[in-house]
PDB file of C-alpha atoms and ligand atoms in Angstrom:
ATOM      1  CA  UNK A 239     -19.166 -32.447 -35.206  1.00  0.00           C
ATOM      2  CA  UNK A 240     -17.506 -31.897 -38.390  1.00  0.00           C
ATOM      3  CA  UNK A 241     -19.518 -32.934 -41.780  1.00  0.00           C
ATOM      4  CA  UNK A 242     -17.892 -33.729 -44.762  1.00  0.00           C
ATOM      5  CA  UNK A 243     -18.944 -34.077 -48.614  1.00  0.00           C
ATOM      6  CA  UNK A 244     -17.820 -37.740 -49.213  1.00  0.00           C
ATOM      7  CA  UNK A 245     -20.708 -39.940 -49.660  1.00  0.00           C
ATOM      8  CA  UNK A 246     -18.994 -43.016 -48.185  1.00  0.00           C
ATOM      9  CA  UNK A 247     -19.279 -41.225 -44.927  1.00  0.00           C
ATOM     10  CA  UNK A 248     -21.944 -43.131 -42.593  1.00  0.00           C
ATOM     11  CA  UNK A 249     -21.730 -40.926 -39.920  1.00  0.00           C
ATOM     12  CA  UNK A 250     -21.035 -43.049 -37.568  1.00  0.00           C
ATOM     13  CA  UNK A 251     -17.062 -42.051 -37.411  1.00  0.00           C
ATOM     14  CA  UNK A 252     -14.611 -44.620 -36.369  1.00  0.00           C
ATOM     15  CA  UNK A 253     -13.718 -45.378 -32.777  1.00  0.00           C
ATOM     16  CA  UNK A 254     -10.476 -43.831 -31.545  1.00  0.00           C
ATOM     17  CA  UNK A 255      -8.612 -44.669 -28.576  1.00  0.00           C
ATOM     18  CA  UNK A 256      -8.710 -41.784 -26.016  1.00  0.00           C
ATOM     19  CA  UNK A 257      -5.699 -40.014 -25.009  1.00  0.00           C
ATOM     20  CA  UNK A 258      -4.250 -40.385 -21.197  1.00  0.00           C
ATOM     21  CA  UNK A 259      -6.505 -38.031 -19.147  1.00  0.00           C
ATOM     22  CA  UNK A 260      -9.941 -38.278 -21.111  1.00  0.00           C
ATOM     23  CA  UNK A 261     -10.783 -41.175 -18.560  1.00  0.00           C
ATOM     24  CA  UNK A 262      -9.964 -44.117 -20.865  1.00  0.00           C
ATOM     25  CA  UNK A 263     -12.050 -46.222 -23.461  1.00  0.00           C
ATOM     26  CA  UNK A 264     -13.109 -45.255 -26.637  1.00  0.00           C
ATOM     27  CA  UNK A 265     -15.419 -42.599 -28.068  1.00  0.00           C
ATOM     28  CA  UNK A 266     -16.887 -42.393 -31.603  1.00  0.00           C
ATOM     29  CA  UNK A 267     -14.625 -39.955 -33.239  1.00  0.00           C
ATOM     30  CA  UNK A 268     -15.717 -38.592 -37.105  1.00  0.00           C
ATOM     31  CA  UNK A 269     -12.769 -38.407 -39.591  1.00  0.00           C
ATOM     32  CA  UNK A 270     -12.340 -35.878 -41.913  1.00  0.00           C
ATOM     33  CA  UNK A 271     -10.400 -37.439 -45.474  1.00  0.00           C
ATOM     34  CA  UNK A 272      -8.548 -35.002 -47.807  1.00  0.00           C
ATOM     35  CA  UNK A 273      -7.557 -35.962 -51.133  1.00  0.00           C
ATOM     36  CA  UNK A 274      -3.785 -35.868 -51.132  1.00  0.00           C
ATOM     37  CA  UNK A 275      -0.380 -37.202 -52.333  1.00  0.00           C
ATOM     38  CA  UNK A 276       0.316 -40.342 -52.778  1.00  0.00           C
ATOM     39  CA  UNK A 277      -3.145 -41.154 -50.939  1.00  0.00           C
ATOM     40  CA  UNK A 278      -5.960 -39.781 -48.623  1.00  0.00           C
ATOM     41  CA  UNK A 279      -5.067 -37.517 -45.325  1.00  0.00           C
ATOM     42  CA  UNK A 280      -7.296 -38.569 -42.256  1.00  0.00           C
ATOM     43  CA  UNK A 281      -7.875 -36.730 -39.621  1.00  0.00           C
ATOM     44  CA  UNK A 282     -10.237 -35.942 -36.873  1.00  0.00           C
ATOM     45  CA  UNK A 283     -10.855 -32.165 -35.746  1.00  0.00           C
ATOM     46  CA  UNK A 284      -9.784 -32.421 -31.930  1.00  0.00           C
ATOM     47  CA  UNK A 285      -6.451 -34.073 -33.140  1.00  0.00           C
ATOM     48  CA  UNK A 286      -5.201 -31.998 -35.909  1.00  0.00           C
ATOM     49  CA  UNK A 287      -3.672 -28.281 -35.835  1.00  0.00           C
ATOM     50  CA  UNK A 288      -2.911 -26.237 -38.365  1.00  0.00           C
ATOM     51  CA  UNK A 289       0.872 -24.887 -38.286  1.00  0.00           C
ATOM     52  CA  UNK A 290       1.972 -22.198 -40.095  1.00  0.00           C
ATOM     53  CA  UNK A 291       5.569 -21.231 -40.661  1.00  0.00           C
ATOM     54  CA  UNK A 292       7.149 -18.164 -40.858  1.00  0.00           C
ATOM     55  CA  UNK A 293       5.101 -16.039 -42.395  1.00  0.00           C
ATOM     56  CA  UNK A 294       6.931 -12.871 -40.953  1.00  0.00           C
ATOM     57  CA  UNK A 295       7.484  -9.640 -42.302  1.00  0.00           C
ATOM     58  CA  UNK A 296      10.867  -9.864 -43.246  1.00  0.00           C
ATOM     59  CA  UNK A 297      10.396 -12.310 -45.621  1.00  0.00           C
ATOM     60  CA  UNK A 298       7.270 -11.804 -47.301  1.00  0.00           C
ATOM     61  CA  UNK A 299       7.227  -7.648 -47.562  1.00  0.00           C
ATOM     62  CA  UNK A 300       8.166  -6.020 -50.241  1.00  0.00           C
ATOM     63  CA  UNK A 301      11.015  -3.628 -47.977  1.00  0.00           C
ATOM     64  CA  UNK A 302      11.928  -6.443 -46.106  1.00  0.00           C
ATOM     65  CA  UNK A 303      14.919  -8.985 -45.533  1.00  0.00           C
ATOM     66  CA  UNK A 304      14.531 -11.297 -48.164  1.00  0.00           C
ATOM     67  CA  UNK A 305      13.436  -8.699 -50.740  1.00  0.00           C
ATOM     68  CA  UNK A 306      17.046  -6.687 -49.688  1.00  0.00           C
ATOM     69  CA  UNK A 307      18.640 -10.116 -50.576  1.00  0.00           C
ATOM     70  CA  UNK A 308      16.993  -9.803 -54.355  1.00  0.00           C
ATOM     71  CA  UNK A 309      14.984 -12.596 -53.672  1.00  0.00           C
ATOM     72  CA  UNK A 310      11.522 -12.487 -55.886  1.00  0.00           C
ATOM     73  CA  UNK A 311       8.869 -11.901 -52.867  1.00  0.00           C
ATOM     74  CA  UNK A 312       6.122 -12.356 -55.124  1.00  0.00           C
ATOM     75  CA  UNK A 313       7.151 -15.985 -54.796  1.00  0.00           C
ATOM     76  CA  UNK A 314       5.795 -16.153 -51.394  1.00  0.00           C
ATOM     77  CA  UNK A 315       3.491 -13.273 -51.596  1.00  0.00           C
ATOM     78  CA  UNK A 316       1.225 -15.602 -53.540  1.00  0.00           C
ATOM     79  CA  UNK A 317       0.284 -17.843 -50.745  1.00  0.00           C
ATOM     80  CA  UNK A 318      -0.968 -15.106 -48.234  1.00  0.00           C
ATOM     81  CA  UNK A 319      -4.779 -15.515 -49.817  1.00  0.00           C
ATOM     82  CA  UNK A 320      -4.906 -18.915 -49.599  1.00  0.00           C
ATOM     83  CA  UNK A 321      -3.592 -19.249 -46.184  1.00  0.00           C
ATOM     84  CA  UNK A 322      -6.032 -16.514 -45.210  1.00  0.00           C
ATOM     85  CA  UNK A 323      -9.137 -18.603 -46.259  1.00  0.00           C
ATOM     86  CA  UNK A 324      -8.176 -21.590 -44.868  1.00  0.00           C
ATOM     87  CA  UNK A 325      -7.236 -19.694 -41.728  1.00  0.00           C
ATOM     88  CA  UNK A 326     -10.356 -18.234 -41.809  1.00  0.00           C
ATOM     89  CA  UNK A 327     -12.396 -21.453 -42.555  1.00  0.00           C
ATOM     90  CA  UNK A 328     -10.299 -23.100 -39.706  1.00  0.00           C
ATOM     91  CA  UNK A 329     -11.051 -20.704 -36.946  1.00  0.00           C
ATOM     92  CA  UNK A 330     -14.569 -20.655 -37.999  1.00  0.00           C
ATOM     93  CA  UNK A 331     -14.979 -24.372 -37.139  1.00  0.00           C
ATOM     94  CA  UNK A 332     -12.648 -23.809 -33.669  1.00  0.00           C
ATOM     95  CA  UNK A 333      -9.641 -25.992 -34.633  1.00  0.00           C
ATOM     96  CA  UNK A 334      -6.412 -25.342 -33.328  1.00  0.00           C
ATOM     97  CA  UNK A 335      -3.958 -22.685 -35.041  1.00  0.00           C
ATOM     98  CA  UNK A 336      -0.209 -22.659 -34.229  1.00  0.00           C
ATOM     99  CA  UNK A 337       1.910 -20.018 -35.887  1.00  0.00           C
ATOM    100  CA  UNK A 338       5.525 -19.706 -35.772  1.00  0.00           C
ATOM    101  CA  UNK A 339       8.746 -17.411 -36.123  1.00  0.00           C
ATOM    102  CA  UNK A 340      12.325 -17.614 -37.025  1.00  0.00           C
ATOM    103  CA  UNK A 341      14.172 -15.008 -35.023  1.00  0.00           C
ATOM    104  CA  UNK A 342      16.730 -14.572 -32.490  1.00  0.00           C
ATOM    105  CA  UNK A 343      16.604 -12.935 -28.889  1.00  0.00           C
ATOM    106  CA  UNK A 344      18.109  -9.452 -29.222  1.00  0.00           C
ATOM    107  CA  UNK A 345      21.227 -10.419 -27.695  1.00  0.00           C
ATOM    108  CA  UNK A 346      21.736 -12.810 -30.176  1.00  0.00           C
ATOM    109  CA  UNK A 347      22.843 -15.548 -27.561  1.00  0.00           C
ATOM    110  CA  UNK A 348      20.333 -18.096 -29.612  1.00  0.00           C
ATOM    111  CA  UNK A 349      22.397 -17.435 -32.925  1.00  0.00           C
ATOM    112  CA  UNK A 350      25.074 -19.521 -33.833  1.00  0.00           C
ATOM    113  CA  UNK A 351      27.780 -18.137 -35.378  1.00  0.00           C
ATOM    114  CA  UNK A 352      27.649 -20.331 -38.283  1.00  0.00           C
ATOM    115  CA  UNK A 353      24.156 -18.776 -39.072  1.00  0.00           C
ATOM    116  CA  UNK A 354      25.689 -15.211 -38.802  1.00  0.00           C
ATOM    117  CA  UNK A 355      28.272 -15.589 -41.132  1.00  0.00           C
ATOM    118  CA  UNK A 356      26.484 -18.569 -43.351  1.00  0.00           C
ATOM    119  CA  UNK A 357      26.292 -16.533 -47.002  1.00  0.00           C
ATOM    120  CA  UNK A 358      28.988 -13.856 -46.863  1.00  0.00           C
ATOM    121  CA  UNK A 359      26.265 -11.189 -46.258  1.00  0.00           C
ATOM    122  CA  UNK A 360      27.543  -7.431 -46.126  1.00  0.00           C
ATOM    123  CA  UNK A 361      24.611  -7.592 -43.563  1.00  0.00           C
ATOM    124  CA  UNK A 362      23.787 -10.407 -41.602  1.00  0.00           C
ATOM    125  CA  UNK A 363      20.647 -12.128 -39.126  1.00  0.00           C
ATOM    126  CA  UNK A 364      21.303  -9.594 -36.194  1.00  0.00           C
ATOM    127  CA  UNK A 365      22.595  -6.391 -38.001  1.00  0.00           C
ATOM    128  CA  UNK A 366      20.097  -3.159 -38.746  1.00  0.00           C
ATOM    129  CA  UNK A 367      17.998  -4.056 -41.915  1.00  0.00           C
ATOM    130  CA  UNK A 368      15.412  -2.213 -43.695  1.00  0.00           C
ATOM    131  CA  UNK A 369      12.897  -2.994 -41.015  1.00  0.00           C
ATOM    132  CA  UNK A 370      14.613  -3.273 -37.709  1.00  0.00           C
ATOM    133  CA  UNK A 371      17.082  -5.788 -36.773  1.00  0.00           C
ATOM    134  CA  UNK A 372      17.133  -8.655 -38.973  1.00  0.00           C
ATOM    135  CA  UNK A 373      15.502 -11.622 -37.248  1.00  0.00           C
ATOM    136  CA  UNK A 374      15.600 -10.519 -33.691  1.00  0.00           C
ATOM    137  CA  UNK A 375      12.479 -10.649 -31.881  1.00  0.00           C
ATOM    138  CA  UNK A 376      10.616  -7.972 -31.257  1.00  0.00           C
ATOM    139  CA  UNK A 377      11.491  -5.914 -34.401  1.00  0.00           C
ATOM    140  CA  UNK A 378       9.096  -5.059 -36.744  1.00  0.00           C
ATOM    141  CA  UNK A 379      10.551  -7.357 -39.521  1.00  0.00           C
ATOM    142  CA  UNK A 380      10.297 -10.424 -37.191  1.00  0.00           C
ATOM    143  CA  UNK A 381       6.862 -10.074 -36.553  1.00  0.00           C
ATOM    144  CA  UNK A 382       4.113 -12.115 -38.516  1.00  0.00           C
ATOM    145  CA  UNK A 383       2.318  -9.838 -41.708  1.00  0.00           C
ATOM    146  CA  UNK A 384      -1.325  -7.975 -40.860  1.00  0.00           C
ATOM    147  CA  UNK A 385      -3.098 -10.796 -43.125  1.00  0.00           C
ATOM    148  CA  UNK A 386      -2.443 -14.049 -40.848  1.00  0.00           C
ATOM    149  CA  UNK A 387      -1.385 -12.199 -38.134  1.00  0.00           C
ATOM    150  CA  UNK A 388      -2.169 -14.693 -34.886  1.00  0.00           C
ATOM    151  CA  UNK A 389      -5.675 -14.218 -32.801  1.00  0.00           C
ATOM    152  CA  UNK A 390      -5.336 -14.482 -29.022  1.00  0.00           C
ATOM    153  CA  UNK A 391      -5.379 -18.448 -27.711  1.00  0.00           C
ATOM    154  CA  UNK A 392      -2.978 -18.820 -31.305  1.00  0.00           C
ATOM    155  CA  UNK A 393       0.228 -19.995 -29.810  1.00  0.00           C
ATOM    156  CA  UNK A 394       3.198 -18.346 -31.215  1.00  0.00           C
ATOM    157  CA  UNK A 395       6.400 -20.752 -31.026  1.00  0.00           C
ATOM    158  CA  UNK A 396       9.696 -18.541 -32.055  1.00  0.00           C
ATOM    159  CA  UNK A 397      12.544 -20.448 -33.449  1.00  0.00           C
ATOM    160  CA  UNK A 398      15.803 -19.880 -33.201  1.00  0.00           C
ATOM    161  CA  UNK A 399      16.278 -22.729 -36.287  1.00  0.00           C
ATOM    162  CA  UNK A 400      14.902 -23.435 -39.061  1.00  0.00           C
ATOM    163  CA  UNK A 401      12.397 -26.610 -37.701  1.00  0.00           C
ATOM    164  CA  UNK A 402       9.726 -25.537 -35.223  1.00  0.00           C
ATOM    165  CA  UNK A 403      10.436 -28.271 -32.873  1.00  0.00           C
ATOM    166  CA  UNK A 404      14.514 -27.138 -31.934  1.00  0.00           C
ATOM    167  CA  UNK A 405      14.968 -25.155 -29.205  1.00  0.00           C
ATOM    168  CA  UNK A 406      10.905 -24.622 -28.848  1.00  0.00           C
ATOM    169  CA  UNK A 407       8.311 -26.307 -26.373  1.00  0.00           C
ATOM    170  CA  UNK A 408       6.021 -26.802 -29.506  1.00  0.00           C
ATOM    171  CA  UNK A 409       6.143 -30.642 -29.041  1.00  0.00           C
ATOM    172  CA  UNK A 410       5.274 -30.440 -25.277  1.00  0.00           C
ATOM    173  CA  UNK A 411       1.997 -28.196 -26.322  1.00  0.00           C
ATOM    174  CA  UNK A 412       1.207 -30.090 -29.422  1.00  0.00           C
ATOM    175  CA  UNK A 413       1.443 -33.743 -26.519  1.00  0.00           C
ATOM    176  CA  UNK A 414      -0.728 -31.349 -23.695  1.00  0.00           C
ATOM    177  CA  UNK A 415      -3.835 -30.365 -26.799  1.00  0.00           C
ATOM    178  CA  UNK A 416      -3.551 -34.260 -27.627  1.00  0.00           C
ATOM    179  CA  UNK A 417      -2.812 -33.349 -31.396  1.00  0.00           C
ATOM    180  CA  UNK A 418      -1.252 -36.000 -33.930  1.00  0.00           C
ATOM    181  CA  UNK A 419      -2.128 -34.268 -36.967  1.00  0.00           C
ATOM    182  CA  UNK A 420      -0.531 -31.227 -38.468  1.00  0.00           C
ATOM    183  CA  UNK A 421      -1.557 -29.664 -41.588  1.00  0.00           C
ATOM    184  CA  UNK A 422       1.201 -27.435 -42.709  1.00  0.00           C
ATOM    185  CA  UNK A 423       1.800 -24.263 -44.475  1.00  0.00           C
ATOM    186  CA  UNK A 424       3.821 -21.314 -44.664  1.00  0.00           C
ATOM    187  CA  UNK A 425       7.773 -20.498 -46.122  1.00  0.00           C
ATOM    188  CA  UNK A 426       9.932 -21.342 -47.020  1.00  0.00           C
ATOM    189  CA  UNK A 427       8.703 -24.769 -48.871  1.00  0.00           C
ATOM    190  CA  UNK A 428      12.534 -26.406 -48.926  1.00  0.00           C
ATOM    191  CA  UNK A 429      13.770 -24.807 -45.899  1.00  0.00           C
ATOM    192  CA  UNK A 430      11.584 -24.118 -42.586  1.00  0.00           C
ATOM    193  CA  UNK A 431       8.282 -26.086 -44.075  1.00  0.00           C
ATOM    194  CA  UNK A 432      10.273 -29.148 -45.059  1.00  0.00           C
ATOM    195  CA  UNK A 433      12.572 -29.316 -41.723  1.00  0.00           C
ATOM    196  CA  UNK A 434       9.628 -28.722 -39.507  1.00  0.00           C
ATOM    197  CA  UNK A 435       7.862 -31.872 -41.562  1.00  0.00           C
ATOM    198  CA  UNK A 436      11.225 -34.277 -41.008  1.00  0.00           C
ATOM    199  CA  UNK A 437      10.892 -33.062 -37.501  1.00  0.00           C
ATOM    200  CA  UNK A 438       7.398 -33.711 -36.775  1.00  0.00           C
ATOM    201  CA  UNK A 439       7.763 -36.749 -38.534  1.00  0.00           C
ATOM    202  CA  UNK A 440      10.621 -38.489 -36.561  1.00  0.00           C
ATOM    203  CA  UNK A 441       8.036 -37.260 -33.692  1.00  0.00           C
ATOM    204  CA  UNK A 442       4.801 -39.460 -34.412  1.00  0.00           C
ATOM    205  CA  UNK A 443       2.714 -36.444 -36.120  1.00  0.00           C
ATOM    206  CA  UNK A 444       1.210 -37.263 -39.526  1.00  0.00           C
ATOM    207  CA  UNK A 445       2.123 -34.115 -41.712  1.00  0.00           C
ATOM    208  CA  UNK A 446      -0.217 -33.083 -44.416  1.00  0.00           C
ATOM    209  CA  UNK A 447       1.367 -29.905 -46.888  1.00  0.00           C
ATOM    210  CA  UNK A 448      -0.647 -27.743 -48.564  1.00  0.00           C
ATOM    211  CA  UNK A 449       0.804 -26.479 -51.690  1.00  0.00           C
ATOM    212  CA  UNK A 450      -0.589 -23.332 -52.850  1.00  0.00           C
ATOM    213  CA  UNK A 451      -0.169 -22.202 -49.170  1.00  0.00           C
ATOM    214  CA  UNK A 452       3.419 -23.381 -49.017  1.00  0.00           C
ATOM    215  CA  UNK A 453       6.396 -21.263 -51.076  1.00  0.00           C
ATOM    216  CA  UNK A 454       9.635 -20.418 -51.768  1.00  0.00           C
ATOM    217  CA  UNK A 455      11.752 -17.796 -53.722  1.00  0.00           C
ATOM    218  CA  UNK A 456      13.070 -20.136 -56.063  1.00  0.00           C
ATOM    219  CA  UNK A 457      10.070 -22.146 -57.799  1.00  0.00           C
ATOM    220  CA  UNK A 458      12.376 -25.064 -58.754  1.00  0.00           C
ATOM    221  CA  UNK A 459      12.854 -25.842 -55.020  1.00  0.00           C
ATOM    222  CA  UNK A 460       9.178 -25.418 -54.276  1.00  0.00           C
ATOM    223  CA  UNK A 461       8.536 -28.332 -56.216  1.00  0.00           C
ATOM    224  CA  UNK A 462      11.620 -30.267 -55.460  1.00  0.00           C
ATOM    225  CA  UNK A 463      10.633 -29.871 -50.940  1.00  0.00           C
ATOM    226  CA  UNK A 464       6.822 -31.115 -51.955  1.00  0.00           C
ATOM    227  CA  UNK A 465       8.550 -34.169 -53.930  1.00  0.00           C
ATOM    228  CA  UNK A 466      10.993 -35.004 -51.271  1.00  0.00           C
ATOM    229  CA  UNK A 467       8.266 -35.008 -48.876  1.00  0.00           C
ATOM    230  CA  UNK A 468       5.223 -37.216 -51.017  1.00  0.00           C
ATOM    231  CA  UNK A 469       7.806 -40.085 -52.661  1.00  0.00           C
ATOM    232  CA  UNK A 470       8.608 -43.473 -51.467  1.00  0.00           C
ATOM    233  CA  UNK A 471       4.872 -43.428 -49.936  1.00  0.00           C
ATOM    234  CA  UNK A 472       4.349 -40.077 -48.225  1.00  0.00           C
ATOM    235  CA  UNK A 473       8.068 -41.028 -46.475  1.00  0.00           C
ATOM    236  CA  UNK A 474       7.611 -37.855 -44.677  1.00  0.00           C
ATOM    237  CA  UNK A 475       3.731 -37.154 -45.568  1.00  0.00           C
ATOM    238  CA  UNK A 476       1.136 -35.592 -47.501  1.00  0.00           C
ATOM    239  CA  UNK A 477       0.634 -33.354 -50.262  1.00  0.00           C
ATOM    240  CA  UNK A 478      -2.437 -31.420 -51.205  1.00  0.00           C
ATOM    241  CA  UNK A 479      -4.042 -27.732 -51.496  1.00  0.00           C
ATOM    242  CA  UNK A 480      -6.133 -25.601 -49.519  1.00  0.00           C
ATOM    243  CA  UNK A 481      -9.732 -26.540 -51.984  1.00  0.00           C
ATOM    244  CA  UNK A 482      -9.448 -29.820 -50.824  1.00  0.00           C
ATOM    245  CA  UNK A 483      -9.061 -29.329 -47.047  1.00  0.00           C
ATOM    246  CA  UNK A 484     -11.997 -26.798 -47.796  1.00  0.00           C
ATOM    247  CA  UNK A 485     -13.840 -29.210 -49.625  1.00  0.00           C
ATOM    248  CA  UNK A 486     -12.771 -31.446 -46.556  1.00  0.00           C
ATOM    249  CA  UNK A 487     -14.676 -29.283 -43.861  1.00  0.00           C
ATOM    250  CA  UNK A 488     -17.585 -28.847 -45.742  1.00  0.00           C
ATOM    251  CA  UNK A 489     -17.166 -25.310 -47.442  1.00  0.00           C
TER     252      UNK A 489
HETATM  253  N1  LIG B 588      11.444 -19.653 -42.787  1.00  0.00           N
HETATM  254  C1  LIG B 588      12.455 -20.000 -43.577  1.00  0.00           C
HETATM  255  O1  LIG B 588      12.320 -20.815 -44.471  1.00  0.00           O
HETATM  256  N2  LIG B 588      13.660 -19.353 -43.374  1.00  0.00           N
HETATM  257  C2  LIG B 588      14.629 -19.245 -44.292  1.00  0.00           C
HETATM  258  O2  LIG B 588      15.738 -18.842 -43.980  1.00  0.00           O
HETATM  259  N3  LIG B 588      14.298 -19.582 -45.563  1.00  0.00           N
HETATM  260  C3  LIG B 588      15.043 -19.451 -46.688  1.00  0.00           C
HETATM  261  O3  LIG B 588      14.566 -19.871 -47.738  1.00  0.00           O
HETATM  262  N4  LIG B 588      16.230 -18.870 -46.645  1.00  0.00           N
END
């Protein structure tokens, strides 16, 4: 059982309907409250995963994709020490890590030809880039950096889009681990973070974004996908950082 810092916390938990296949009823279950945007994120630990997008070589590395584009990787670069503590504080406590990966089979029959050609590229998603093909699985530019790279029992869900859910069977294993919760990080914060959150959304799961482990190349946007997702009363979820989910756990 989880322990938090929050004085109001009796200990006793709340009750929680069980999920079909824990033999109906209800069991005590303790929530765990982060302070977030516009209000509180609850969760309890056998219900919430931690999801993190796209944190892949070719767009984080300094001789990779998105640097070759002349996009400022330093952007990004900044959230790799966050996400590795809270990584690290959330495997110590044996919660449930996702990780995913844009990319494309190497035939490139998942690609759509708008995404090819999207941009006017001299080179494109597909063609030889500084490390390997450019988003095509199995290249060393696809793959996810040495800091957060995935433990075995971490799923890894590859995307051929831009939200986690197309195309992937990330919903079917989030339903089969019984999780409702996702606390989300990676990149980019306007592009795969936020269209993963509308996703999850429109699919029951309570999002909760953590800023200084979300980012983007262009800082502007950053702050612009963390609005769009906190107004009109979280309409898509929750904002907050990595110290308060720490905080959160007990660290
Ligand atoms: N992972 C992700 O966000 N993919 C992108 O293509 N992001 C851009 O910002 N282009």
């Amino acid at each position: 059982m989880l322990r938090t810092k929050r004085p109001d916390e009796s200990g006793r938990g709340r009750h929680e309907c069980l999920r079909h296949g824990d033999g109906g009823g209800y069991r005590v279950t303790k929530i765990i409250s982060v302070e977030a945007e516009p209000y509180s994120f609850e969760f309890s630990a056998a219900t919430c995963a931690l999801l993190i997008i796209d944190m892949q070589r070719d767009f984080l590395e300094a001789g990779g994709y998105g640097a070759m584009l002349g996009n400022d990787v330093s952007q990004l670069r900044r959230t790799i020490e966050p996400n590795q503590r809270l990584l690290a504080a959330w495997r110590a406590k044996g919660l449930q890590v996702l990780h995913t990966r844009e990319g494309h089979r190497p035939d490139l029959s998942c690609l759509p030809l708008t995404k090819k050609v999207r941009g006017r590229s001299a080179i494109s998603i597909g063609d030889l880039g500084p490390m390997g093909r450019i988003l095509v699985r199995g290249e060393a530019g696809h793959d996810i950096i040495p800091e957060l790279y995935p433990q075995a029992g971490e799923a890894v869900i590859d995307k051929p889009g831009k939200g986690a859910f197309y195309a992937t069977d990330l919903h079917t294993i989030l339903q089969n681990r019984g999780i409702r919760q996702l606390i989300v990080t990676g990149v980019t914060t306007e592009v795969c973070v936020n269209t993963t959150v509308r996703e999850a959304n429109d699919r029951g799961y309570d999002c909760l974004v953590l800023e200084d482990c979300c980012g983007s190349y262009l800082p502007d946007m950053h702050e612009a996908g963390l609005k769009m997702i906190k107004e009109q009363g979280g309409i898509f979820g929750w904002v907050s950082d990595s110290a308060s989910v720490l905080t959160a756990l007990g660290y």
